[in-house]
Short mmCIF file of C-alpha atoms in Angstrom, two decimals:
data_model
loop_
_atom_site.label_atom_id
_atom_site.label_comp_id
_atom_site.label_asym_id
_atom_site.label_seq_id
_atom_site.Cartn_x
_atom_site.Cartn_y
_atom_site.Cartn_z
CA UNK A 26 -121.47 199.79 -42.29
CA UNK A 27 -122.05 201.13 -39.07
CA UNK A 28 -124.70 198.77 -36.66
CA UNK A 29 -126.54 200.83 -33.40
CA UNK A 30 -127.88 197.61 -31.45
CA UNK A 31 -130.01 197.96 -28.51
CA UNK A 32 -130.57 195.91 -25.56
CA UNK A 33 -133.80 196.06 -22.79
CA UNK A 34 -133.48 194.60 -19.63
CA UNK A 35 -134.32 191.38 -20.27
CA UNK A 36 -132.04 190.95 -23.26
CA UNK A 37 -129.17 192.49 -21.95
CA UNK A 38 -127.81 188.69 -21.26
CA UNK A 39 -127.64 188.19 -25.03
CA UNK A 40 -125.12 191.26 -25.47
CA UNK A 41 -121.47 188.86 -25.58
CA UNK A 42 -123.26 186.34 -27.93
CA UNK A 43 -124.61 188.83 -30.68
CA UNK A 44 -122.03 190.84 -29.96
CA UNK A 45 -118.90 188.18 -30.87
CA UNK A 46 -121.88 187.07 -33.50
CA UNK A 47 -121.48 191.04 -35.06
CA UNK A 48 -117.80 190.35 -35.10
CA UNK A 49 -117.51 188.19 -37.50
CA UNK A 50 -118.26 191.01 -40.07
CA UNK A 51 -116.49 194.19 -40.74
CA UNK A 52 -119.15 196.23 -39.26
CA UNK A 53 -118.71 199.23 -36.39
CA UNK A 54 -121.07 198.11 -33.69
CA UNK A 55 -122.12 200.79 -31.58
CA UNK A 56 -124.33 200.24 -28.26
CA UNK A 57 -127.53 202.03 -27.81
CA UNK A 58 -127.37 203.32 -23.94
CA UNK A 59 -130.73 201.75 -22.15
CA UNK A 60 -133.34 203.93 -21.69
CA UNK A 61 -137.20 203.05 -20.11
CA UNK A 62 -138.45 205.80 -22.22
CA UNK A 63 -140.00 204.39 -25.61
CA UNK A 64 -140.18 208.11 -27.09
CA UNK A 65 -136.24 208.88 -26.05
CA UNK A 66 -135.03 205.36 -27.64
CA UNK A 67 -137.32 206.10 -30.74
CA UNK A 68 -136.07 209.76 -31.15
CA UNK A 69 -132.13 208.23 -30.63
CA UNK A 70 -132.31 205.47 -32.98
CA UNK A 71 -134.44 207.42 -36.02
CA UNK A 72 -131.40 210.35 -34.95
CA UNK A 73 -128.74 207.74 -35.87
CA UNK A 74 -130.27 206.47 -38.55
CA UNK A 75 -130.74 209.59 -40.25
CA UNK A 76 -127.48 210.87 -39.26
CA UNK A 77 -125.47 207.60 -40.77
CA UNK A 78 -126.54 206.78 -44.09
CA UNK A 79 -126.85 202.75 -44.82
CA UNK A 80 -126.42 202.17 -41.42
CA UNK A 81 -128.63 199.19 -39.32
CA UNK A 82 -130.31 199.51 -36.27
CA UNK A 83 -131.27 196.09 -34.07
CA UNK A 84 -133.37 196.42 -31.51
CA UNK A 85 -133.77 193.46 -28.85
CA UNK A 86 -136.45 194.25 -26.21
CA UNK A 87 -140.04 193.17 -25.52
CA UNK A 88 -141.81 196.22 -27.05
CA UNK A 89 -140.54 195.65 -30.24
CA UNK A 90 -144.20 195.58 -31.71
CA UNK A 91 -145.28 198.92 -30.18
CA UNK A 92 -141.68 200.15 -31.12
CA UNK A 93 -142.07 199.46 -34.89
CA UNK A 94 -145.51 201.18 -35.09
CA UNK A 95 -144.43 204.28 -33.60
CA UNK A 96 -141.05 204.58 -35.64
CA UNK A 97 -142.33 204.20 -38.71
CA UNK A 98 -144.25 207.25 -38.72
CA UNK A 99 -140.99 209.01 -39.70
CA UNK A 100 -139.01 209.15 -42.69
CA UNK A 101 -136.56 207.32 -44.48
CA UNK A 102 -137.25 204.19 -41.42
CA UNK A 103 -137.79 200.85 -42.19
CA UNK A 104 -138.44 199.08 -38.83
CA UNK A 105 -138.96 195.20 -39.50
CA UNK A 106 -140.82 193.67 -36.62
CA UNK A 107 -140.06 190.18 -36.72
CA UNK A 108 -139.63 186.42 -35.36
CA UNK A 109 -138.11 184.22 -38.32
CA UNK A 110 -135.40 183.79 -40.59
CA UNK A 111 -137.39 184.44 -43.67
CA UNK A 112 -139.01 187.69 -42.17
CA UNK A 113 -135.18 188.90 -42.18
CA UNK A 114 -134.57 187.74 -45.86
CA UNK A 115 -137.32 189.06 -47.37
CA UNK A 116 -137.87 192.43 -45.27
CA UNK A 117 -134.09 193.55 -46.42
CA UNK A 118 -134.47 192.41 -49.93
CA UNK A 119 -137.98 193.81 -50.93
CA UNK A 120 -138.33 196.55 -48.51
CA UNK A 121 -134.59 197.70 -47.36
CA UNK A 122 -135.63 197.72 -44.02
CA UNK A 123 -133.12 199.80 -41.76
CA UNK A 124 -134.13 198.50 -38.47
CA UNK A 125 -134.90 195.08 -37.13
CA UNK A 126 -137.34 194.87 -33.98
CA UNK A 127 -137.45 191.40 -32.01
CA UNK A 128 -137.42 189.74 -28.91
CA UNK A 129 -136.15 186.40 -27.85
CA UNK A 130 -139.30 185.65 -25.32
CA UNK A 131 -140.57 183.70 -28.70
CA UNK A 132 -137.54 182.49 -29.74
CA UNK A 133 -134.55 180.68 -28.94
CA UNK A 134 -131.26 182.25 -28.75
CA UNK A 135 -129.76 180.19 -31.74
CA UNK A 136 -132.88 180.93 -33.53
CA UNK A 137 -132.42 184.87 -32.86
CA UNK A 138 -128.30 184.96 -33.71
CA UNK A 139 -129.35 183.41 -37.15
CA UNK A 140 -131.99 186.12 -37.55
CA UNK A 141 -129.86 189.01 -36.85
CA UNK A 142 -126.96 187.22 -39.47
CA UNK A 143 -129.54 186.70 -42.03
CA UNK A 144 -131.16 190.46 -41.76
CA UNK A 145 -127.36 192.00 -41.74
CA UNK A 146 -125.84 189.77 -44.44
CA UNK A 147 -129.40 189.90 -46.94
CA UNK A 148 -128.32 193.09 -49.81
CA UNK A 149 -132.00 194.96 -51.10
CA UNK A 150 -132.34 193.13 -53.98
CA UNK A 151 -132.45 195.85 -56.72
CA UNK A 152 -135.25 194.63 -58.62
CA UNK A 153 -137.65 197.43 -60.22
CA UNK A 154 -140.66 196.44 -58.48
CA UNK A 155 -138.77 196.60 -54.89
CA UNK A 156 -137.19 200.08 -55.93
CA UNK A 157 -140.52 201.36 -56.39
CA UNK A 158 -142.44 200.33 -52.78
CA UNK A 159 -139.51 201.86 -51.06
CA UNK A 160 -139.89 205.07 -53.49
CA UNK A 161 -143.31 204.70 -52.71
CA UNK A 162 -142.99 204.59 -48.80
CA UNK A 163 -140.60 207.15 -48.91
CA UNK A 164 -143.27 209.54 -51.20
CA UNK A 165 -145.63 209.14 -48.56
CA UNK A 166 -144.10 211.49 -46.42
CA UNK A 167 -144.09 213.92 -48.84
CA UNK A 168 -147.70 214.69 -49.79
#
């Protein structure tokens, strides 16, 4: 599976810890180059998402709130924006999400490498009912 992580500013410190975190799993990490333009990062990532099927994105910055509204007006995105462990869990079992959106200002670092393992590591679970809200996201774009 291929991973397209992005770092702001004030996360950039955190690259060598996720990144020997990422490691640990047979995954192709690829950097997303920093940008101050919301609109350029949002056309980049939903570009390389749609471009490498069950592929992740993670994005680390402090926007990650305004970032998830405005890239999930497209389709086939998932963007998760979230703060705990369980957010991870359940967003990537009931809703596949294909994008996580966080920031460490709330959170400690440990706290933010276990969120990033759990999201990666958590399969979509499968299960008819969870099938169908994606199927249903995904139809919304189509009316």
């Amino acid at each position: 599976m291929k991973i397209f992580i992005y770092y702001d500013n004030s996360h950039i410190h955190l690259k060598e810890l996720i990144n020997s975190m990422l490691l640990e799993f047979s995954h192709e990490i690829f950097e997303i180059p920093l940008t101050n333009d919301l609109n350029e990062l949002i056309e980049e990532v939903k570009n390389l998402l749609n471009n490498n099927k069950n592929s992740l994105s993670i994005i680390l910055m402090n926007d990650y709130i305004e970032f998830s509204i405005k890239i999930n007006k497209f389709e086939k995105i998932r963007c998760s924006p979230l703060l705990t462990k369980i957010e991870a869990k359940l967003t990537k079992e009931h809703n596949n999400s294909n994008i996580l959106a966080t920031s460490s200002n709330f959170i400690e670092n440990n706290f933010l490498i276990d969120i990033i393992r759990t999201y990666i590591t958590t399969p979509f679970s499968e299960v008819d009912r969870h099938k169908l809200r994606v199927d249903l996201i995904e139809k919304n774009f189509n009316i």
